[in-house]
Amino acid sequence: MAGQVQRQTGVALWRQIADRIRQAISAGAYDETGMVPPETVLALQFGVNRHTVRSAIAALAQEGIVRAVQGRGTLIERKERLNFPITKRTRFTAGIGEQAREMRGLLLSYSQEKAGPDVARGLKIRPGEPVIRMETVRKADGRPVSCATAWFPAGRFGGMPDAYKRTESITKAFAELGLSDYVRATTEITAVHADEADTAALELAPGAILLITKATNTDLEGVPVQYAISRFAADRVQFTIEN
Amino acid sequence: MAGQVQRQTGVALWRQIADRIRQAISAGAYDETGMVPPETVLALQFGVNRHTVRSAIAALAQEGIVRAVQGRGTLIERKERLNFPITKRTRFTAGIGEQAREMRGLLLSYSQEKAGPDVARGLKIRPGEPVIRMETVRKADGRPVSCATAWFPAGRFGGMPDAYKRTESITKAFAELGLSDYVRATTEITAVHADEADTAALELAPGAILLITKATNTDLEGVPVQYAISRFAADRVQFTIEN
DNA sequence: TATAGTTGTCTATATCAATAGACATTTAAG
DNA sequence: CTTAAATGTCTATTGATATAGACAACTATA
């Protein structure tokens, strides 16, 4: 954590410093004390005014990452990243495993529509064929982890929204609909800045990063059963690929 | 591309709008015309002043994404994302394949050092054992794609920096050192904002996103031969995982 | 060759971001 | 009980950001 901050135009200094401190915290730089260094020290380290550091810390406090206590210092409220294994057997709820006490999957909305070109390619059907679209939010211990838009072939999985609403799990919903097992065929990963809708749905700090996965699941015969675009809060998850 | 911009504090409006336009371009929203809508239209769409839109476009022009021509409009200079397959046989140079005419790997610096806890875990050796560390930048057609920090067991691969400097490829360097084949064992993917050093090395726009991979490669007996932390410019690459 | 539709430039004003300094308030330790 | 060290609050000043309006310069087309 040394070095002046680069003065890049367009993003406020206090925000850049907040990012640096957040990164240092998640890298474990302050694990010994469990506290962020004093404002005066940080100001010196970053080569900025103490007030600027205060703005940065205020933002981190707003995010719930730290808590400033007058007379004592600024305490770190640690929250680990959830680890997400991506394998043939990738499952959201089960994948989280013991990392969270409670996993919930909420159905925001759903509709039947005609497959667009991307969805058709993902599900290996013809564009225009009917599909079920679901918008979901998944939470770990009440903390939003990801938003997802998922598409299913309408003929085979018309009951998906209802089953998902009851089970709050894709795996369990598939099971109810007669598909006892499925595998992850492909996963694409990119990263972008969150837009307003996702910032709101995931309770993100402004300017936050999303990890985006576009994934296809198939049944054991290789027939696509689900195409999904999931948007993960990048500061709350990491992906692990084991080969 | 509808809707007002969310006024998040800390990042300038023109930057938020630049991000939105960049995203719209890469989503193909303006593919029909190959041009960004007129400034007055964008100003109306985003609910901001035309001057603010101009600042955003100036930033995008600086990045080389668009080119404004007086009297005509603002032309899009399309540049696609490089696709990066992540599999057992993940290789940087070969993986890029036909997506770029020229791939280069530049050795910025290297040193011999003692393995820290993370590196030791990655290479399955004891902390303190000697390792070679290399800092590299990889470019596709002259455009920086990623920075990487890579560690190798010093005993087995002491000649790595020299071989890499000549071949500009990890795979070829391994071959020169007697390792004809290797496999990707694990890959972790996260995303963060770029710091100053990477912003400079990758010629990024301020505030850019990095996709970070932490990966271990092993020989065919499963003995780790390389541990690497690579930092990719998120707007220039995407990862694909095929299972 | 007009003319409509663009981008480019200039002036002016209000608000936000950053620095600077002084001092109050709270906590923990001697 | 003091005191050092930390966060909290206030005032003031400077530069960057955003809005507003007017007009110049350039391009393509009717």
XYZ file of C-alpha atoms (C1' of nucleotides) in Angstrom:
546
model
C 0.000 0.000 0.000
C 2.624 2.550 -0.910
C 2.715 5.183 -3.571
C 0.834 8.282 -4.523
C -2.523 7.959 -6.185
C -2.622 8.575 -9.895
C -4.689 11.648 -10.561
C -6.992 10.349 -13.233
C -9.618 12.711 -14.454
C -13.257 11.841 -14.206
C -13.224 9.860 -11.010
C -12.936 11.718 -7.758
C -9.773 11.276 -5.714
C -11.678 10.132 -2.643
C -13.239 7.372 -4.731
C -9.884 6.201 -6.068
C -8.542 6.132 -2.548
C -11.596 4.255 -1.324
C -10.910 1.657 -4.028
C -7.290 1.339 -2.955
C -8.195 0.899 0.693
C -10.915 -1.617 -0.154
C -8.410 -3.595 -2.182
C -5.826 -3.449 0.605
C -8.416 -4.699 3.084
C -9.434 -7.624 0.911
C -5.761 -8.431 0.318
C -5.434 -8.757 4.085
C -3.018 -5.867 4.488
C -4.491 -4.824 7.825
C -5.342 -8.239 9.221
C -2.942 -7.933 12.164
C -4.730 -5.000 13.729
C -8.153 -5.412 12.169
C -8.091 -1.672 11.675
C -7.375 0.758 8.877
C -4.366 3.011 9.593
C -5.179 6.460 11.049
C -6.458 9.080 8.650
C -3.298 11.164 9.018
C -1.131 8.194 8.080
C -3.258 7.326 5.057
C -3.230 10.956 3.941
C 0.558 10.898 4.056
C 0.764 7.529 2.265
C -1.512 8.604 -0.567
C -0.154 12.127 -0.699
C -3.550 13.767 -0.210
C -5.318 15.846 2.351
C -6.790 14.204 5.413
C -10.274 15.392 4.410
C -9.986 13.482 1.157
C -9.129 10.322 3.069
C -12.118 10.997 5.304
C -14.398 11.108 2.263
C -12.993 7.777 1.112
C -13.520 6.194 4.526
C -17.027 7.626 4.726
C -17.794 5.869 1.443
C -16.380 2.566 2.727
C -18.410 2.949 5.912
C -21.487 3.482 3.743
C -20.695 0.190 2.007
C -20.425 -1.493 5.388
C -16.779 -2.419 4.898
C -15.407 -0.345 7.780
C -16.755 1.411 10.864
C -15.091 4.585 12.175
C -15.119 5.088 15.953
C -14.145 8.432 17.347
C -11.087 8.202 19.567
C -10.301 4.600 18.613
C -9.827 4.326 14.887
C -11.469 2.741 11.865
C -12.429 -0.904 12.323
C -12.671 -3.388 9.476
C -15.934 -5.318 9.185
C -14.653 -8.288 7.290
C -16.761 -9.983 4.669
C -15.164 -12.691 2.593
C -15.673 -13.358 -1.070
C -17.872 -16.337 -1.831
C -15.995 -18.903 -3.871
C -17.722 -20.277 -6.922
C -16.427 -23.493 -8.437
C -17.120 -23.706 -12.163
C -17.082 -27.300 -13.334
C -19.225 -29.757 -15.239
C -21.303 -29.921 -12.096
C -21.631 -26.220 -11.409
C -24.658 -25.503 -9.241
C -25.370 -22.221 -7.643
C -26.899 -23.131 -4.306
C -24.900 -26.284 -3.668
C -21.714 -24.603 -4.903
C -21.866 -22.064 -2.136
C -21.937 -24.945 0.312
C -20.877 -24.004 3.813
C -19.758 -20.506 2.881
C -23.124 -19.049 3.810
C -25.752 -20.071 6.309
C -28.708 -19.263 4.110
C -29.042 -19.165 0.334
C -32.115 -17.713 -1.283
C -33.162 -17.420 -4.905
C -35.895 -14.888 -5.610
C -37.956 -14.786 -8.765
C -38.368 -11.155 -9.785
C -40.356 -11.718 -12.953
C -40.865 -14.170 -15.781
C -42.506 -14.368 -19.158
C -42.862 -16.529 -22.194
C -41.246 -15.084 -25.283
C -39.718 -16.021 -28.594
C -36.034 -16.936 -28.613
C -33.766 -14.203 -29.903
C -30.588 -15.109 -31.819
C -28.334 -15.322 -28.708
C -30.779 -17.420 -26.723
C -31.445 -19.653 -29.724
C -27.731 -20.264 -30.133
C -27.360 -20.977 -26.398
C -30.250 -23.430 -26.324
C -29.554 -24.821 -29.801
C -33.080 -24.130 -30.992
C -34.408 -22.037 -33.856
C -34.861 -18.288 -33.293
C -38.510 -17.583 -32.644
C -39.231 -20.813 -30.796
C -40.979 -20.247 -27.465
C -38.846 -19.965 -24.327
C -39.467 -19.136 -20.676
C -37.475 -16.178 -19.389
C -36.874 -15.669 -15.672
C -35.256 -12.769 -13.851
C -33.839 -13.823 -10.507
C -31.756 -12.465 -7.643
C -29.711 -14.775 -5.445
C -28.758 -13.874 -1.904
C -26.333 -15.387 0.590
C -27.255 -14.614 4.194
C -29.424 -11.780 2.958
C -26.603 -10.242 0.924
C -27.333 -10.056 -2.812
C -24.770 -12.046 -4.770
C -26.022 -12.078 -8.323
C -28.813 -11.190 -10.722
C -29.557 -13.643 -13.469
C -31.621 -13.800 -16.610
C -32.303 -17.421 -17.495
C -34.046 -18.968 -20.490
C -35.570 -22.449 -20.729
C -37.237 -24.277 -23.625
C -40.917 -23.533 -23.073
C -42.231 -26.923 -24.122
C -40.159 -28.984 -21.730
C -39.936 -26.553 -18.790
C -43.102 -24.471 -18.851
C -43.492 -25.105 -15.122
C -40.097 -23.613 -14.301
C -41.166 -20.253 -12.837
C -43.631 -21.926 -10.497
C -41.177 -24.630 -9.431
C -38.409 -22.090 -8.905
C -40.628 -19.837 -6.854
C -41.337 -22.731 -4.499
C -37.878 -24.305 -4.312
C -35.710 -21.210 -4.809
C -33.221 -23.460 -6.598
C -32.710 -24.273 -10.263
C -31.469 -27.749 -9.412
C -34.517 -28.573 -7.291
C -36.867 -27.027 -9.820
C -35.348 -29.155 -12.580
C -35.793 -32.216 -10.352
C -39.493 -31.419 -9.838
C -39.873 -31.166 -13.595
C -38.350 -34.592 -14.129
C -34.746 -33.634 -14.845
C -32.742 -35.230 -12.069
C -29.310 -34.267 -13.358
C -27.699 -31.771 -15.695
C -24.218 -30.541 -16.580
C -22.570 -27.210 -17.305
C -21.591 -27.212 -20.980
C -20.032 -23.784 -21.541
C -19.303 -20.697 -19.464
C -18.161 -17.319 -20.744
C -16.852 -14.763 -18.273
C -16.514 -11.033 -18.772
C -16.512 -7.970 -16.529
C -18.225 -4.594 -16.856
C -19.362 -1.711 -14.723
C -22.785 -2.204 -13.159
C -25.672 -0.265 -14.641
C -28.367 1.389 -12.513
C -30.740 -1.551 -12.481
C -28.129 -4.006 -11.237
C -26.651 -1.475 -8.843
C -30.080 -1.247 -7.243
C -30.928 -4.953 -7.349
C -27.567 -6.008 -5.910
C -27.332 -3.123 -3.428
C -23.971 -2.126 -4.888
C -21.878 0.932 -4.310
C -21.899 3.263 -7.310
C -19.225 2.361 -9.843
C -19.119 -1.261 -8.758
C -17.921 -4.072 -11.002
C -19.964 -6.992 -12.261
C -18.584 -10.368 -13.270
C -20.824 -11.653 -16.022
C -21.224 -15.293 -16.927
C -23.052 -16.588 -19.957
C -23.629 -20.278 -19.413
C -25.385 -23.195 -21.004
C -26.555 -26.257 -19.057
C -27.481 -29.464 -20.812
C -29.101 -32.714 -19.763
C -27.039 -35.884 -19.737
C -27.753 -36.427 -23.432
C -26.222 -33.034 -24.242
C -29.541 -31.341 -25.021
C -29.497 -27.733 -23.735
C -31.951 -27.160 -20.893
C -30.955 -23.676 -19.753
C -29.175 -20.609 -21.056
C -28.398 -17.951 -18.460
C -26.676 -14.605 -18.195
C -25.698 -14.029 -14.564
C -24.339 -10.801 -13.172
C -22.271 -11.211 -10.000
C -21.117 -8.477 -7.617
C -17.398 -8.763 -8.288
C -16.397 -7.780 -4.765
C -18.467 -10.577 -3.256
C -17.454 -13.568 -5.354
C -14.576 -15.285 -7.047
C -14.714 -18.070 -9.589
C -12.578 -21.172 -9.411
C -12.012 -23.412 -12.395
C -10.547 -26.828 -11.600
C -9.468 -28.956 -14.517
C -29.759 2.638 -24.622
C -32.588 4.411 -22.880
C -32.911 6.021 -19.510
C -31.337 8.796 -17.559
C -27.909 8.289 -16.075
C -27.775 7.550 -12.402
C -25.982 10.397 -10.705
C -23.486 8.572 -8.589
C -21.158 10.740 -6.598
C -17.448 10.438 -7.046
C -17.360 9.646 -10.715
C -17.892 12.420 -13.187
C -21.047 12.379 -15.285
C -19.115 12.488 -18.542
C -17.257 9.353 -17.470
C -20.448 7.491 -16.616
C -21.854 8.438 -19.996
C -18.650 7.385 -21.731
C -19.015 3.992 -20.038
C -22.618 3.672 -21.188
C -21.750 4.548 -24.781
C -18.775 2.178 -24.752
C -21.026 -0.595 -23.527
C -23.670 0.189 -26.141
C -21.028 0.078 -28.861
C -19.661 -3.276 -27.741
C -23.232 -4.589 -27.500
C -23.592 -3.700 -31.152
C -26.310 -1.106 -30.620
C -25.027 1.120 -33.420
C -23.883 -1.551 -35.842
C -26.353 -0.527 -38.562
C -24.912 2.908 -39.076
C -21.434 2.361 -37.704
C -21.850 5.704 -35.996
C -22.737 7.000 -32.570
C -25.970 9.043 -32.536
C -25.551 12.834 -32.772
C -24.484 14.676 -29.625
C -27.832 16.416 -29.322
C -29.677 13.094 -29.426
C -27.393 11.504 -26.842
C -27.762 14.554 -24.594
C -31.518 14.146 -24.750
C -31.342 10.380 -24.180
C -29.137 10.701 -21.130
C -30.818 13.824 -19.858
C -27.625 15.884 -19.743
C -26.126 18.854 -21.497
C -24.596 18.446 -24.912
C -21.227 19.588 -23.540
C -21.229 16.707 -21.085
C -21.810 14.265 -23.928
C -18.954 15.938 -25.790
C -16.609 15.275 -22.863
C -17.668 11.625 -22.881
C -17.059 11.313 -26.612
C -13.703 13.058 -26.297
C -12.691 10.416 -23.760
C -13.816 7.607 -26.064
C -11.906 9.204 -28.934
C -8.843 9.300 -26.683
C -9.275 5.554 -26.130
C -9.450 5.046 -29.876
C -12.981 3.652 -29.732
C -14.610 6.408 -31.812
C -13.507 9.198 -34.125
C -15.503 12.430 -34.372
C -15.625 14.140 -37.761
C -16.947 17.641 -37.985
C -20.021 17.887 -40.166
C -20.465 14.118 -40.469
C -20.784 12.575 -37.059
C -18.928 10.255 -34.706
C -17.631 7.052 -36.311
C -17.077 3.816 -34.431
C -13.629 2.227 -34.742
C -14.556 -1.324 -33.902
C -12.186 -3.525 -31.977
C -13.389 -6.932 -30.890
C -12.690 -8.687 -27.627
C -10.092 -11.443 -27.804
C -11.558 -14.755 -26.731
C -9.595 -16.789 -24.254
C -10.435 -20.477 -23.904
C -9.648 -21.788 -20.427
C -9.176 -25.523 -20.479
C -6.684 -28.161 -19.418
C -4.644 -27.022 -22.402
C -4.832 -23.291 -21.822
C -1.973 -21.516 -23.584
C -1.744 -17.806 -24.025
C -0.172 -17.387 -27.431
C -1.757 -20.390 -29.107
C -5.103 -19.650 -27.467
C -5.335 -16.341 -29.241
C -4.918 -18.232 -32.486
C -6.192 -16.373 -35.509
C -7.770 -13.559 -33.553
C -4.633 -11.437 -33.873
C -1.943 -11.226 -36.510
C 0.917 -10.792 -34.084
C 1.313 -11.897 -30.462
C 4.213 -10.656 -28.385
C 5.273 -11.411 -24.827
C 7.645 -8.910 -23.268
C 9.742 -9.571 -20.193
C 9.668 -6.441 -18.042
C 11.779 -7.737 -15.171
C 12.662 -10.891 -13.290
C 14.371 -11.947 -10.101
C 15.077 -14.927 -7.915
C 13.333 -14.805 -4.588
C 11.995 -16.971 -1.790
C 8.483 -18.314 -2.180
C 5.884 -16.475 -0.125
C 2.906 -18.360 1.296
C 0.652 -17.850 -1.749
C 3.314 -18.838 -4.264
C 4.332 -21.815 -2.144
C 0.729 -23.005 -2.067
C 0.409 -22.517 -5.811
C 3.589 -24.419 -6.618
C 3.136 -26.947 -3.793
C 6.561 -26.209 -2.349
C 7.649 -25.006 1.083
C 7.584 -21.253 1.775
C 11.096 -19.901 1.501
C 12.215 -22.223 -1.289
C 13.804 -20.364 -4.222
C 11.586 -19.355 -7.142
C 12.018 -17.304 -10.308
C 9.625 -14.401 -10.610
C 8.920 -12.789 -13.993
C 6.896 -9.690 -14.807
C 5.560 -9.785 -18.351
C 3.275 -7.866 -20.671
C 1.500 -9.580 -23.555
C 0.369 -7.710 -26.632
C -1.868 -8.619 -29.557
C -1.132 -6.606 -32.680
C 0.668 -4.072 -30.535
C -2.291 -3.661 -28.202
C -1.524 -4.621 -24.586
C -3.781 -7.452 -23.445
C -2.466 -8.480 -20.059
C 0.227 -8.055 -17.431
C 1.348 -11.146 -15.613
C 3.468 -12.044 -12.631
C 4.653 -15.629 -12.942
C 6.644 -17.835 -10.574
C 8.625 -20.963 -11.442
C 10.580 -23.397 -9.244
C 14.125 -22.027 -9.430
C 15.900 -25.366 -9.505
C 14.064 -26.782 -12.481
C 13.468 -23.581 -14.481
C 16.342 -21.234 -13.669
C 16.730 -20.550 -17.402
C 13.140 -19.356 -17.769
C 13.725 -15.572 -18.032
C 16.357 -16.047 -20.719
C 14.279 -18.544 -22.689
C 11.166 -16.383 -22.424
C 13.030 -13.298 -23.560
C 14.075 -15.152 -26.720
C 10.873 -17.030 -27.504
C 8.301 -14.586 -26.081
C 6.182 -17.601 -25.190
C 5.846 -19.621 -22.006
C 5.067 -22.763 -23.962
C 8.157 -22.437 -26.175
C 10.341 -21.508 -23.209
C 9.167 -24.591 -21.329
C 9.973 -26.683 -24.414
C 13.511 -25.273 -24.540
C 13.932 -26.210 -20.900
C 12.912 -29.796 -21.537
C 9.216 -29.610 -20.671
C 7.393 -30.455 -23.859
C 3.889 -30.440 -22.422
C 1.985 -29.087 -19.437
C -1.622 -28.667 -18.298
C -3.683 -26.012 -16.559
C -4.590 -27.343 -13.121
C -6.575 -24.530 -11.509
C -7.744 -21.066 -12.501
C -9.307 -18.468 -10.220
C -10.988 -15.446 -11.755
C -11.815 -12.152 -10.085
C -12.258 -8.552 -11.216
C -11.013 -5.273 -9.759
C -10.307 -1.729 -10.812
C -6.879 -1.240 -12.367
C -4.225 0.453 -10.259
C -1.805 3.033 -11.645
C 0.924 0.598 -12.579
C -1.372 -1.624 -14.634
C -3.213 1.343 -16.099
C 0.129 2.532 -17.455
C 1.453 -0.864 -18.542
C -1.770 -1.824 -20.326
C -2.424 1.668 -21.721
C -5.841 1.676 -20.120
C -8.326 4.456 -19.716
C -8.539 5.645 -16.131
C -11.034 3.637 -14.088
C -10.710 0.591 -16.300
C -11.499 -2.922 -15.139
C -9.062 -5.796 -14.841
C -9.966 -9.475 -15.037
C -7.507 -11.275 -12.783
C -6.609 -14.929 -13.100
C -4.575 -16.879 -10.592
C -3.503 -20.069 -12.295
C -1.338 -23.107 -11.693
C 0.182 -25.156 -14.498
C 1.569 -28.620 -13.858
C 3.601 -31.102 -15.858
C 1.959 -34.341 -16.986
C 2.821 -35.954 -13.636
C 0.863 -33.243 -11.825
C 3.937 -31.464 -10.445
C 3.385 -27.686 -10.482
C 5.689 -25.901 -12.908
C 4.218 -22.399 -12.889
C 2.047 -20.202 -10.712
C 0.889 -16.957 -12.319
C -1.278 -13.965 -11.526
C -2.399 -12.372 -14.806
C -4.206 -9.075 -15.105
C -6.262 -8.719 -18.291
C -7.813 -5.537 -19.685
C -11.451 -6.501 -19.243
C -12.636 -4.561 -22.282
C -10.241 -6.421 -24.565
C -10.803 -10.044 -23.573
C -13.386 -12.572 -22.577
C -12.826 -15.988 -21.085
C -14.537 -19.128 -22.309
C -14.725 -22.267 -20.219
C -15.738 -25.411 -22.087
C -16.437 -28.490 -20.034
C -25.360 26.487 -54.461
C -28.330 26.688 -50.703
C -29.555 24.220 -46.694
C -30.171 20.953 -42.987
C -27.571 18.429 -39.923
C -23.471 17.711 -37.827
C -19.170 18.730 -34.758
C -16.072 22.614 -32.874
C -15.345 26.761 -29.995
C -16.289 30.473 -26.926
C -18.346 32.876 -22.732
C -20.692 32.690 -18.375
C -22.442 30.672 -14.093
C -23.437 27.357 -10.316
C -22.100 23.259 -7.886
C -18.854 19.583 -6.492
C -14.098 18.040 -5.254
C -9.751 18.918 -2.934
C -6.714 21.440 -0.031
C -5.644 23.976 4.229
C -5.936 25.065 9.003
C -8.014 25.231 13.548
C -10.250 23.149 17.170
C -13.770 19.969 19.475
C -14.789 15.291 21.056
C -13.920 10.651 22.275
C -11.013 6.678 23.667
C -7.291 4.247 25.804
C -3.218 4.177 28.395
C 0.046 5.907 31.719
C -6.714 12.447 36.291
C -3.821 13.721 32.421
C -2.441 13.161 28.150
C -1.641 11.299 23.542
C -3.908 9.721 19.680
C -7.583 9.140 17.156
C -12.091 10.731 14.709
C -15.614 14.708 14.128
C -16.813 19.476 12.712
C -16.310 24.037 10.970
C -14.599 27.900 7.765
C -12.285 29.363 3.655
C -10.180 29.010 -0.965
C -9.069 26.977 -5.461
C -9.840 24.160 -9.465
C -12.716 20.639 -11.921
C -17.425 19.432 -13.393
C -21.953 20.496 -15.401
C -25.262 23.517 -17.394
C -26.712 27.132 -20.680
C -26.693 29.706 -24.865
C -24.785 31.461 -29.123
C -22.402 30.894 -33.140
C -18.585 29.104 -36.286
C -17.027 25.380 -39.387
C -17.646 21.445 -41.966
C -20.262 17.600 -44.727
C -23.618 15.651 -47.534
C -27.526 16.210 -50.225
C -31.406 18.128 -52.601
